[in-house]
Coordinates of C-alpha atoms in Angstrom, one line a residue:
X1 CA 24.1 -18.3 -17.2
X2 CA 26.7 -21.1 -17.3
X3 CA 25.5 -24.6 -18.3
X4 CA 26.4 -26.1 -14.9
X5 CA 24.4 -23.4 -13.1
X6 CA 21.5 -23.8 -15.5
X7 CA 21.4 -27.5 -14.8
X8 CA 21.2 -26.8 -11.1
X9 CA 18.4 -24.3 -11.7
X10 CA 16.4 -26.7 -13.9
X11 CA 16.8 -29.6 -11.5
X12 CA 15.5 -27.4 -8.6
X13 CA 12.7 -25.8 -10.5
X14 CA 9.8 -27.4 -8.9
X15 CA 10.8 -26.6 -5.3
X16 CA 12.1 -23.1 -5.9
X17 CA 8.9 -21.6 -4.4
X18 CA 9.9 -23.2 -1.0
X19 CA 13.6 -22.6 -1.2
X20 CA 14.2 -19.3 -2.8
X21 CA 15.7 -16.7 -0.5
X22 CA 14.8 -13.1 -1.1
X23 CA 12.4 -14.2 -3.8
X24 CA 8.7 -13.6 -4.5
X25 CA 6.0 -16.0 -5.3
X26 CA 4.8 -16.8 -8.8
X27 CA 1.7 -14.8 -8.3
X28 CA 3.7 -11.6 -8.2
X29 CA 6.1 -12.3 -11.0
X30 CA 5.3 -9.1 -12.8
X31 CA 6.1 -6.9 -9.8
X32 CA 9.2 -8.9 -8.8
X33 CA 10.9 -8.2 -12.1
X34 CA 10.7 -4.4 -11.5
X35 CA 13.3 -2.4 -9.6
X36 CA 10.4 -0.1 -8.7
X37 CA 8.6 -3.0 -6.9
X38 CA 11.7 -3.6 -4.7
X39 CA 11.3 0.0 -3.6
X40 CA 7.6 -0.3 -3.3
X41 CA 7.9 -3.4 -1.0
X42 CA 10.9 -2.3 1.0
X43 CA 12.7 0.8 -0.2
X44 CA 16.3 1.7 0.4
X45 CA 16.1 0.9 4.1
X46 CA 13.8 -0.7 6.6
X47 CA 13.1 0.6 10.1
X48 CA 12.8 -3.0 11.3
X49 CA 16.2 -3.8 10.1
X50 CA 17.7 -1.1 12.3
X51 CA 16.2 -2.4 15.5
X52 CA 18.2 -4.4 18.1
X53 CA 17.2 -8.0 17.7
X54 CA 17.7 -11.4 19.3
X55 CA 18.5 -14.5 17.3
X56 CA 19.3 -18.1 18.1
X57 CA 22.3 -19.8 16.6
X58 CA 21.5 -22.9 14.5
X59 CA 24.3 -25.5 14.8
X60 CA 23.5 -26.8 11.3
X61 CA 23.8 -23.4 9.7
X62 CA 27.1 -22.3 7.9
X63 CA 29.3 -20.0 10.0
X64 CA 28.9 -16.2 9.9
X65 CA 30.7 -13.5 11.8
X66 CA 28.7 -11.0 13.8
X67 CA 29.4 -8.3 11.2
X68 CA 28.3 -10.6 8.3
X69 CA 25.1 -11.4 10.2
X70 CA 24.3 -7.8 10.7
X71 CA 24.9 -7.0 7.0
X72 CA 22.7 -9.9 6.0
X73 CA 20.0 -8.8 8.4
X74 CA 19.9 -5.4 6.8
X75 CA 19.9 -6.7 3.2
X76 CA 17.0 -9.0 4.1
X77 CA 14.9 -6.3 5.6
X78 CA 15.7 -3.9 2.8
X79 CA 14.7 -6.4 0.0
X80 CA 12.4 -9.2 1.1
X81 CA 10.8 -8.9 4.6
X82 CA 7.9 -7.0 2.9
X83 CA 6.9 -10.3 1.1
X84 CA 8.2 -13.1 3.2
X85 CA 7.6 -11.5 6.6
X86 CA 9.9 -10.4 9.5
X87 CA 10.0 -14.0 10.9
X88 CA 10.3 -15.6 7.5
X89 CA 7.2 -17.6 8.2
X90 CA 5.7 -16.7 4.8
X91 CA 3.5 -13.8 3.8
X92 CA 2.7 -13.0 0.2
X93 CA 5.9 -14.9 -0.4
X94 CA 6.7 -18.5 0.6
X95 CA 8.3 -19.4 4.0
X96 CA 12.0 -19.1 4.2
X97 CA 12.5 -21.1 7.4
X98 CA 15.7 -23.0 8.1
X99 CA 14.1 -26.5 7.6
X100 CA 13.9 -25.6 4.0
X101 CA 17.0 -23.4 3.4
X102 CA 19.5 -25.6 5.2
X103 CA 18.3 -28.7 3.4
X104 CA 19.1 -27.0 0.1
X105 CA 22.6 -25.8 1.1
X106 CA 24.7 -22.7 0.3
X107 CA 25.7 -23.5 -3.3
X108 CA 22.2 -24.4 -4.3
X109 CA 20.8 -21.2 -2.8
X110 CA 23.5 -19.0 -4.4
X111 CA 22.3 -20.0 -7.9
X112 CA 18.8 -18.6 -7.3
X113 CA 20.0 -15.5 -5.5
X114 CA 22.4 -14.6 -8.4
X115 CA 20.3 -15.7 -11.4
X116 CA 16.7 -15.5 -10.3
X117 CA 14.0 -17.5 -12.0
X118 CA 11.1 -17.2 -14.4
X119 CA 8.8 -17.8 -11.5
X120 CA 9.4 -14.4 -10.0
X121 CA 12.8 -14.5 -8.3
X122 CA 14.8 -11.3 -9.0
X123 CA 18.3 -11.9 -10.5
X124 CA 20.0 -10.1 -7.6
X125 CA 23.5 -11.0 -8.7
X126 CA 23.4 -10.5 -12.5
X127 CA 21.4 -7.3 -12.1
X128 CA 24.1 -5.7 -10.1
X129 CA 22.0 -5.4 -6.9
X130 CA 24.3 -7.8 -5.0
X131 CA 27.9 -8.7 -5.8
X132 CA 29.2 -12.2 -5.5
X133 CA 30.4 -11.8 -2.0
X134 CA 26.9 -10.5 -1.0
X135 CA 25.2 -13.4 -2.8
X136 CA 27.3 -15.8 -0.8
X137 CA 26.6 -13.9 2.4
X138 CA 22.8 -14.0 1.8
X139 CA 22.9 -17.7 0.9
X140 CA 24.4 -18.3 4.4
X141 CA 22.2 -15.7 6.1
X142 CA 18.9 -17.4 5.2
X143 CA 20.2 -20.6 6.8
X144 CA 20.5 -18.9 10.1
X145 CA 17.6 -18.7 12.6
X146 CA 15.7 -15.4 11.8
X147 CA 16.2 -12.6 14.4
X148 CA 13.2 -11.5 16.2
X149 CA 12.4 -7.7 16.4
X150 CA 11.3 -6.3 19.7
X151 CA 7.6 -5.8 20.6
X152 CA 6.2 -2.3 20.7
X153 CA 3.5 -1.6 23.3
X154 CA 1.9 1.2 25.3
X155 CA 5.2 2.1 27.1
X156 CA 7.0 2.6 23.8
X157 CA 4.1 4.5 22.1
X158 CA 3.7 6.9 25.0
X159 CA 7.5 7.6 25.0
X160 CA 7.3 8.5 21.3
X161 CA 4.2 10.7 21.6
X162 CA 4.7 14.4 21.0
X163 CA 1.9 16.9 21.1
X164 CA 3.6 20.0 20.0
X165 CA 0.5 22.1 19.8
X166 CA -2.2 21.0 22.2
X167 CA -5.8 21.2 21.2
X168 CA -6.4 24.1 23.6
X169 CA -3.8 26.2 21.7
X170 CA -5.2 25.5 18.2
X171 CA -7.4 27.9 16.3
X172 CA -11.2 27.6 16.6
X173 CA -11.6 28.6 12.9
X174 CA -9.6 28.3 9.7
X175 CA -6.9 31.0 9.7
X176 CA -5.6 30.7 6.2
X177 CA -7.0 31.3 2.7
X178 CA -6.2 27.9 1.3
X179 CA -8.8 26.1 -0.7
X180 CA -8.5 23.0 1.4
X181 CA -10.9 20.9 -0.8
X182 CA -8.5 21.3 -3.7
X183 CA -5.3 20.8 -1.8
X184 CA -3.2 17.7 -2.6
X185 CA -1.1 15.8 -0.1
X186 CA 1.8 14.4 -2.1
X187 CA 4.1 11.7 -0.7
X188 CA 7.8 12.5 -1.2
X189 CA 8.7 8.9 -0.6
X190 CA 12.5 8.8 -0.1
X191 CA 12.7 12.3 1.5
X192 CA 10.5 11.4 4.4
X193 CA 8.2 14.3 3.6
X194 CA 4.9 15.3 2.1
X195 CA 4.3 18.3 -0.2
X196 CA 1.0 20.2 0.1
X197 CA 0.2 21.5 -3.4
X198 CA -2.5 23.9 -4.3
X199 CA -4.8 22.3 -7.0
X200 CA -5.5 25.6 -8.8
X201 CA -2.1 27.3 -8.9
X202 CA -0.1 24.0 -9.0
X203 CA 2.3 25.6 -6.4
X204 CA 3.8 24.0 -3.4
X205 CA 2.2 25.5 -0.3
X206 CA 4.4 23.8 2.2
X207 CA 6.6 20.7 2.7
X208 CA 6.3 18.9 6.0
X209 CA 8.6 16.4 7.6
X210 CA 7.0 13.0 8.2
X211 CA 7.9 9.4 8.6
X212 CA 9.9 7.5 5.9
X213 CA 8.0 6.5 2.8
X214 CA 4.6 7.8 3.7
X215 CA 2.1 5.1 2.6
X216 CA -1.2 7.0 2.8
X217 CA -2.7 10.3 3.7
X218 CA -6.1 10.3 5.4
X219 CA -8.5 13.1 6.3
X220 CA -10.6 13.6 9.4
X221 CA -14.3 13.7 8.7
X222 CA -14.4 17.4 9.4
X223 CA -11.8 18.1 6.8
X224 CA -9.5 19.8 9.3
X225 CA -6.9 17.2 10.3
X226 CA -4.6 15.4 7.9
X227 CA -3.1 12.1 9.1
X228 CA -0.1 10.6 7.3
X229 CA 1.7 7.4 8.2
X230 CA 5.2 6.3 7.1
X231 CA 6.6 2.9 6.7
X232 CA 8.6 3.4 9.9
X233 CA 5.2 3.5 11.7
X234 CA 5.4 7.2 12.5
X235 CA 2.1 9.1 12.3
X236 CA 2.0 12.9 11.8
X237 CA -1.1 14.9 12.6
X238 CA -1.3 18.1 10.5
X239 CA -3.7 20.9 11.4
X240 CA -4.9 22.5 8.1
X241 CA -6.7 25.3 9.9
X242 CA -3.5 27.0 11.2
X243 CA -2.0 30.1 9.4
X244 CA 0.3 27.5 7.7
X245 CA -0.5 23.8 7.9
X246 CA 1.5 22.5 10.8
X247 CA 2.5 19.2 12.4
X248 CA 0.7 19.4 15.8
X249 CA 1.3 15.8 17.1
X250 CA 3.2 12.7 16.2
X251 CA 3.6 9.1 17.5
X252 CA 5.4 6.0 16.5
X253 CA 3.0 3.1 16.8
X254 CA 5.5 0.3 15.9
X255 CA 8.5 -0.5 13.8
X256 CA 6.8 -0.8 10.4
X257 CA 3.3 0.2 9.2
X258 CA 1.1 1.0 6.3
X259 CA -2.4 2.2 7.4
X260 CA -4.2 4.9 9.3
X261 CA -7.9 6.0 9.4
X262 CA -10.2 8.2 11.5
X263 CA -13.7 7.8 12.9
X264 CA -16.5 8.9 10.5
X265 CA -19.7 7.8 12.1
X266 CA -22.1 10.5 13.1
X267 CA -21.3 11.8 16.6
X268 CA -17.8 10.4 16.5
X269 CA -16.3 12.7 13.8
X270 CA -12.6 13.4 14.5
X271 CA -12.9 11.6 17.9
X272 CA -10.7 8.6 17.2
X273 CA -7.9 7.5 14.9
X274 CA -6.7 4.0 14.3
X275 CA -3.4 2.7 12.9
X276 CA -2.3 -0.8 11.9
X277 CA 1.2 -2.1 11.9
X278 CA 3.2 -4.7 10.0
X279 CA 5.4 -5.1 13.1
X280 CA 4.3 -5.9 15.7
X281 CA 1.2 -7.4 14.1
X282 CA -1.4 -5.2 15.9
X283 CA -3.6 -2.1 15.7
X284 CA -4.0 0.8 18.1
X285 CA -6.9 3.2 18.6
X286 CA -5.9 6.7 19.5
X287 CA -7.4 10.1 20.4
X288 CA -8.2 11.8 17.1
X289 CA -6.8 15.2 18.0
X290 CA -3.7 14.2 20.0
X291 CA -2.8 10.7 18.9
X292 CA -2.7 9.5 22.5
X293 CA -2.9 5.7 22.4
X294 CA -6.0 4.3 24.1
X295 CA -6.3 0.6 23.1
X296 CA -3.9 -1.9 21.5
X297 CA -5.0 -5.1 20.0
X298 CA -2.9 -7.9 18.5
X299 CA -3.8 -9.6 15.2
X300 CA -1.9 -12.8 15.8
X301 CA -4.1 -15.9 15.3
X302 CA -5.5 -18.6 13.2
X303 CA -5.6 -18.4 9.4
X304 CA -8.7 -19.0 7.3
X305 CA -8.9 -22.2 5.3
X306 CA -5.9 -24.2 6.8
X307 CA -6.8 -23.1 10.3
X308 CA -3.1 -22.8 11.3
X309 CA -1.6 -20.3 13.7
X310 CA 0.3 -17.4 12.1
X311 CA 2.6 -15.3 14.2
X312 CA 2.7 -12.2 12.0
X313 CA -0.6 -11.2 10.5
X314 CA 0.2 -7.7 9.3
X315 CA -2.5 -5.0 9.2
X316 CA -3.1 -3.8 5.7
X317 CA -5.9 -1.5 4.7
X318 CA -8.3 0.1 7.3
X319 CA -11.5 1.9 6.4
X320 CA -14.1 3.6 8.6
X321 CA -17.8 2.7 8.4
X322 CA -20.5 5.2 7.7
X323 CA -23.2 2.9 9.0
X324 CA -21.8 2.0 12.5
X325 CA -19.2 3.4 14.9
X326 CA -16.7 0.9 13.5
X327 CA -13.4 0.4 11.8
X328 CA -12.9 -2.4 9.3
X329 CA -9.4 -3.8 9.7
X330 CA -7.6 -6.3 7.3
X331 CA -5.4 -8.9 8.9
X332 CA -3.3 -9.8 5.8
X333 CA -1.9 -13.2 6.5
X334 CA -4.8 -14.7 8.4
X335 CA -7.3 -13.6 5.8
X336 CA -9.6 -12.2 8.4
X337 CA -11.5 -8.9 8.4
X338 CA -12.0 -7.4 11.8
X339 CA -14.9 -5.1 12.4
X340 CA -13.9 -3.1 15.4
X341 CA -16.7 -1.2 17.3
X342 CA -15.2 1.8 19.0
X343 CA -18.4 2.8 20.9
X344 CA -17.0 1.3 24.1
X345 CA -13.3 0.9 24.2
X346 CA -13.3 -0.7 27.6
X347 CA -15.6 -3.5 26.4
X348 CA -14.3 -3.6 22.9
X349 CA -16.4 -5.6 20.5
X350 CA -14.7 -7.1 17.5
X351 CA -16.6 -9.1 14.8
X352 CA -14.4 -11.4 12.8
X353 CA -15.2 -12.1 9.2
X354 CA -13.4 -14.9 7.4
X355 CA -12.4 -13.9 3.9
X356 CA -9.3 -15.1 2.1
X357 CA -5.6 -14.9 2.8
X358 CA -3.3 -12.0 2.0
X359 CA -5.8 -9.2 2.3
X360 CA -4.3 -6.0 1.0
X361 CA -6.0 -2.8 -0.2
X362 CA -9.5 -1.8 -1.3
X363 CA -12.3 0.8 -1.0
X364 CA -16.0 1.4 -0.7
X365 CA -18.6 0.9 -3.4
X366 CA -20.4 4.0 -4.6
X367 CA -23.0 3.8 -1.8
X368 CA -20.4 3.6 0.9
X369 CA -22.0 0.5 2.3
X370 CA -19.9 -2.3 0.8
X371 CA -16.1 -2.6 1.4
X372 CA -14.4 -4.1 -1.6
X373 CA -11.0 -5.5 -0.6
X374 CA -8.3 -7.5 -2.5
X375 CA -7.0 -10.8 -1.2
X376 CA -4.2 -10.5 -3.6
X377 CA -2.3 -13.8 -3.5
X378 CA -5.7 -15.6 -3.5
X379 CA -6.8 -13.7 -6.6
X380 CA -10.1 -12.7 -5.0
X381 CA -12.1 -9.7 -4.0
X382 CA -13.9 -9.9 -0.6
X383 CA -17.1 -7.8 -0.2
X384 CA -18.0 -6.8 3.3
X385 CA -21.5 -5.4 4.1
X386 CA -20.5 -2.6 6.6
X387 CA -24.2 -2.1 7.6
X388 CA -24.8 -5.8 8.5
X389 CA -21.2 -6.6 9.4
X390 CA -21.0 -9.7 7.3
X391 CA -19.3 -11.1 4.2
X392 CA -21.5 -10.4 1.2
X393 CA -19.4 -12.3 -1.4
X394 CA -15.9 -13.7 -2.2
X395 CA -15.3 -13.1 -5.9
X396 CA -12.6 -14.7 -8.2
X397 CA -10.8 -12.0 -10.3
X398 CA -7.5 -11.8 -12.2
X399 CA -4.0 -12.4 -11.0
X400 CA -3.0 -10.5 -7.9
X401 CA -5.6 -7.7 -7.7
X402 CA -4.2 -4.3 -6.6
X403 CA -7.0 -1.8 -6.8
X404 CA -5.8 1.0 -4.5
X405 CA -9.3 2.1 -3.5
X406 CA -10.7 0.9 -6.8
X407 CA -13.0 2.8 -9.2
X408 CA -16.8 3.2 -9.1
X409 CA -18.9 4.0 -12.2
X410 CA -22.1 3.3 -14.0
X411 CA -21.6 0.6 -16.6
X412 CA -23.8 1.3 -19.7
X413 CA -25.2 -2.3 -19.6
X414 CA -24.7 -3.6 -16.1
X415 CA -25.3 -0.6 -13.9
X416 CA -23.1 0.3 -10.9
X417 CA -19.7 -1.4 -10.9
X418 CA -16.5 -1.3 -9.0
X419 CA -13.2 -2.0 -10.8
X420 CA -9.8 -3.4 -9.9
X421 CA -6.7 -3.7 -12.0
X422 CA -4.0 -6.4 -11.4
X423 CA -0.3 -6.7 -10.7
X424 CA -0.1 -10.1 -12.3
X425 CA -1.9 -9.7 -15.6
X426 CA -3.3 -7.1 -18.0
X427 CA -6.9 -7.5 -17.0
X428 CA -9.4 -5.2 -15.3
X429 CA -12.3 -6.8 -13.5
X430 CA -15.6 -5.0 -13.3
X431 CA -17.8 -6.2 -10.4
X432 CA -21.5 -5.4 -10.1
X433 CA -22.3 -3.6 -6.9
X434 CA -26.1 -3.1 -6.9
X435 CA -27.9 -6.0 -5.2
X436 CA -31.3 -4.2 -5.3
X437 CA -31.8 -2.9 -8.9
X438 CA -29.2 -5.2 -10.6
X439 CA -29.5 -8.3 -8.5
X440 CA -28.3 -10.7 -11.3
X441 CA -25.1 -8.7 -11.8
X442 CA -24.3 -8.1 -8.1
X443 CA -21.1 -9.5 -6.6
X444 CA -19.8 -11.1 -9.8
X445 CA -17.4 -10.1 -12.5
X446 CA -19.7 -8.7 -15.2
X447 CA -17.0 -7.8 -17.7
X448 CA -13.2 -8.2 -18.0
X449 CA -11.2 -5.6 -19.9
X450 CA -7.7 -5.8 -21.2
X451 CA -5.2 -2.9 -20.6
X452 CA -1.5 -2.5 -21.3
X453 CA -0.2 -5.2 -19.2
X454 CA 0.5 -6.4 -15.6
X455 CA 2.2 -4.3 -13.0
X456 CA -0.8 -2.0 -12.3
X457 CA -1.0 -0.5 -8.8
X458 CA -4.0 1.9 -9.2
X459 CA -7.2 2.4 -11.2
X460 CA -9.3 5.6 -11.0
X461 CA -12.3 7.5 -12.2
X462 CA -14.6 10.2 -10.8
X463 CA -18.4 10.7 -10.6
X464 CA -18.1 13.6 -13.0
X465 CA -15.9 11.9 -15.5
X466 CA -16.4 9.4 -18.3
X467 CA -12.8 8.2 -18.2
X468 CA -11.2 5.2 -16.5
X469 CA -7.5 5.5 -15.9
X470 CA -5.1 2.6 -15.3
X471 CA -1.4 2.8 -14.4
X472 CA 1.3 0.1 -14.9
X473 CA 4.3 1.4 -13.0
X474 CA 5.7 -2.1 -12.2
X475 CA 5.4 -3.4 -15.7
X476 CA 8.9 -4.5 -16.9
X477 CA 8.5 -2.8 -20.3
X478 CA 9.5 0.9 -20.0
X479 CA 6.9 2.1 -22.6
X480 CA 4.2 0.6 -20.4
X481 CA 5.6 1.8 -17.1
X482 CA 6.0 5.3 -18.4
X483 CA 2.5 5.7 -19.8
X484 CA -1.1 5.1 -18.8
X485 CA -4.2 3.5 -20.4
X486 CA -7.5 5.4 -20.4
X487 CA -10.9 3.9 -21.3
X488 CA -14.1 5.7 -22.3
X489 CA -16.7 4.4 -19.8
X490 CA -19.5 5.0 -22.3
X491 CA -17.8 2.8 -24.9
X492 CA -15.6 0.2 -23.2
X493 CA -15.6 -2.1 -26.3
X494 CA -13.4 0.3 -28.3
X495 CA -10.4 -0.4 -26.0
X496 CA -8.0 2.0 -24.4
X497 CA -5.9 5.0 -25.5
X498 CA -2.3 5.2 -24.3
X499 CA -1.1 8.6 -23.1
X500 CA 2.7 9.1 -22.9
X501 CA 2.8 10.8 -19.5
X502 CA 6.5 10.2 -19.0
X503 CA 7.3 11.8 -22.3
X504 CA 5.0 14.8 -21.5
X505 CA 7.0 15.4 -18.3
X506 CA 9.9 16.4 -20.5
X507 CA 12.6 15.0 -18.2
X508 CA 15.9 14.8 -19.9
X509 CA 17.8 12.5 -17.5
X510 CA 17.8 8.7 -17.5
X511 CA 15.5 8.2 -14.6
X512 CA 12.9 5.4 -14.5
X513 CA 10.0 7.9 -15.0
X514 CA 7.4 5.3 -13.8
X515 CA 3.9 6.7 -13.9
X516 CA 1.9 6.0 -10.7
X517 CA -1.5 6.7 -9.1
X518 CA -3.9 8.8 -11.1
X519 CA -5.7 11.2 -8.7
X520 CA -8.5 13.6 -9.5
X521 CA -8.9 17.2 -8.3
X522 CA -12.0 18.2 -6.4
X523 CA -13.9 19.3 -9.6
X524 CA -13.2 16.0 -11.4
X525 CA -11.9 17.8 -14.5
X526 CA -8.1 17.1 -13.9
X527 CA -6.1 14.0 -13.3
X528 CA -2.7 14.2 -11.6
X529 CA 0.0 11.6 -12.2
X530 CA 3.3 11.1 -10.4
X531 CA 6.4 10.7 -12.6
X532 CA 8.5 8.6 -10.2
X533 CA 12.2 8.2 -10.6
X534 CA 15.0 7.5 -8.1
X535 CA 15.9 10.0 -5.4
X536 CA 19.0 11.2 -7.3
X537 CA 17.0 11.7 -10.5
X538 CA 14.4 14.3 -11.6
X539 CA 10.8 13.5 -10.8
X540 CA 7.6 15.5 -11.6
X541 CA 3.8 15.7 -11.4
X542 CA 1.9 15.7 -14.7
X543 CA -1.7 17.2 -14.8
X544 CA -4.0 16.1 -17.6
X545 CA -7.3 17.6 -18.7
X546 CA -9.8 14.9 -18.1
X547 CA -12.2 15.9 -20.9
X548 CA -9.6 16.4 -23.7
X549 CA -7.0 14.0 -22.4
X550 CA -4.4 16.6 -23.2
X551 CA -1.5 17.8 -21.2
X552 CA -2.4 20.7 -18.9
X553 CA 0.6 21.3 -16.6
X554 CA 3.9 19.8 -15.5
X555 CA 5.0 20.5 -11.9
X556 CA 8.7 20.3 -11.4
X557 CA 10.7 21.4 -8.4
X558 CA 14.0 20.1 -6.9
X559 CA 12.1 19.5 -3.7
X560 CA 9.7 17.0 -5.4
X561 CA 11.9 14.0 -4.5
X562 CA 10.4 10.6 -5.4
X563 CA 6.7 11.7 -5.5
X564 CA 4.4 8.7 -5.4
X565 CA 1.0 8.8 -3.7
X566 CA -1.2 11.9 -4.1
X567 CA -4.4 12.5 -2.1
X568 CA -6.8 15.2 -2.9
X569 CA -8.2 16.5 0.4
X570 CA -11.9 16.6 -0.7
X571 CA -11.9 13.2 -2.4
X572 CA -10.1 11.5 0.4
X573 CA -12.4 13.1 3.0
X574 CA -15.5 11.9 1.2
X575 CA -14.4 8.6 -0.2
X576 CA -14.7 9.8 -3.8
X577 CA -13.2 7.3 -6.2

């Protein structure tokens, strides 16, 4: 970096969090430095960026041609809308509104776009992601008024609904010989597909077209229907009872999304599905076997704490209650947890629980009663009692918790605990979850472990295992991102062992080989890992023997393009984690 540019950077250091375009906040510095995180947040394209939008011209903004504006719009949605929000009002990242960007000016902004900062701003120019002309274009683009995507309501949803095999034409019993409990739904992120893989033979059963960058796979309570949702808000309903698993319905519930779930309360099994969207900020309840939309609810509203209106509270994780006919819905930016009772959709009852801002992902404790969810930018875990529909606790943890669904196990000293790893530091927080027999330890961090480093996305164990697995795919150090740490639950004090999963995959090319999301098979004696490289590189799945911690199998196939999330059917169906 030249001295003059460095001087500008130093002079502006204290206000970078308010001015930086395309940047991330300090609390996600670890993930911001990783090219994999850029894909994790936004990928190679964004469905929102392709939508026809309206924007107002700000007379104080620097000039842009129509073509330049369109190019800037697409770059923004590819790289930073995931953190700063579609409307640039601020999300996990700080606001990028024109009152801040215009005040700083084009030359000032270009420095940060090109060189980045220690506080988490990626070096878009010097890394080669953007050339000098694109850096200049983006410095001018973020000084324009942000374009507004269209809304997406019942009319649009119904127009996108396709029921290719109606329920009356579907089998009344399972017609195949697949061991569904040990089947894995594997996201092929950049291919817009999932691969169904047999857990015993390690063979691909079928590859199915889905939405782009499937975020999660969820099972109906009966174990028959598989629901997958892509980042483009397309949901595919797959019937696993047919001679071959088949897409039987699909719908597009918005322009960008992350979450889908199905009703699990007794008497409502498979009856309803729910999906939450990033844009528009809303959720929709659908028929479970057709995806026909029944009820749409907006999440726009007032934030916790500051009590300010937020126009874009994106819906993050959704879980189904086992204690009531309810869905628990996280409104990310407002920090509110919505308990949605689906018993009477006409007179819909929603209980609002104030938690903390930037709610993201989480899972149930071992009893299935308490929902443990990360408020990532607030560095907290919120605990929701799904039986009483109230907040049980708000717990301070490490920097930017990202548990996936977390990990439940019996601590040798403190009894039942739930664990989360973190994006922003190397710690693992163990939280006591038994308010009856271990009251003194309940809802507090009873122990903090140290693993390889920050950049963790998932932590995992199994009721039949004594191992605790932690990935670090977004760590900037390749030796950490290409390996995993594993702890012995019976002897946590002895620290962790590092397993070189990327090396075991025996991939000869120069792909990133980031290791992501440990997932157990149904028996709990195998752990599967994704070896995640770019779509033009070789990826793989690595299977490890849980007892011996030795390599058991490597699954390679040209069709395994960017495998990321893996979901064992049995474990997903029964909330085993």
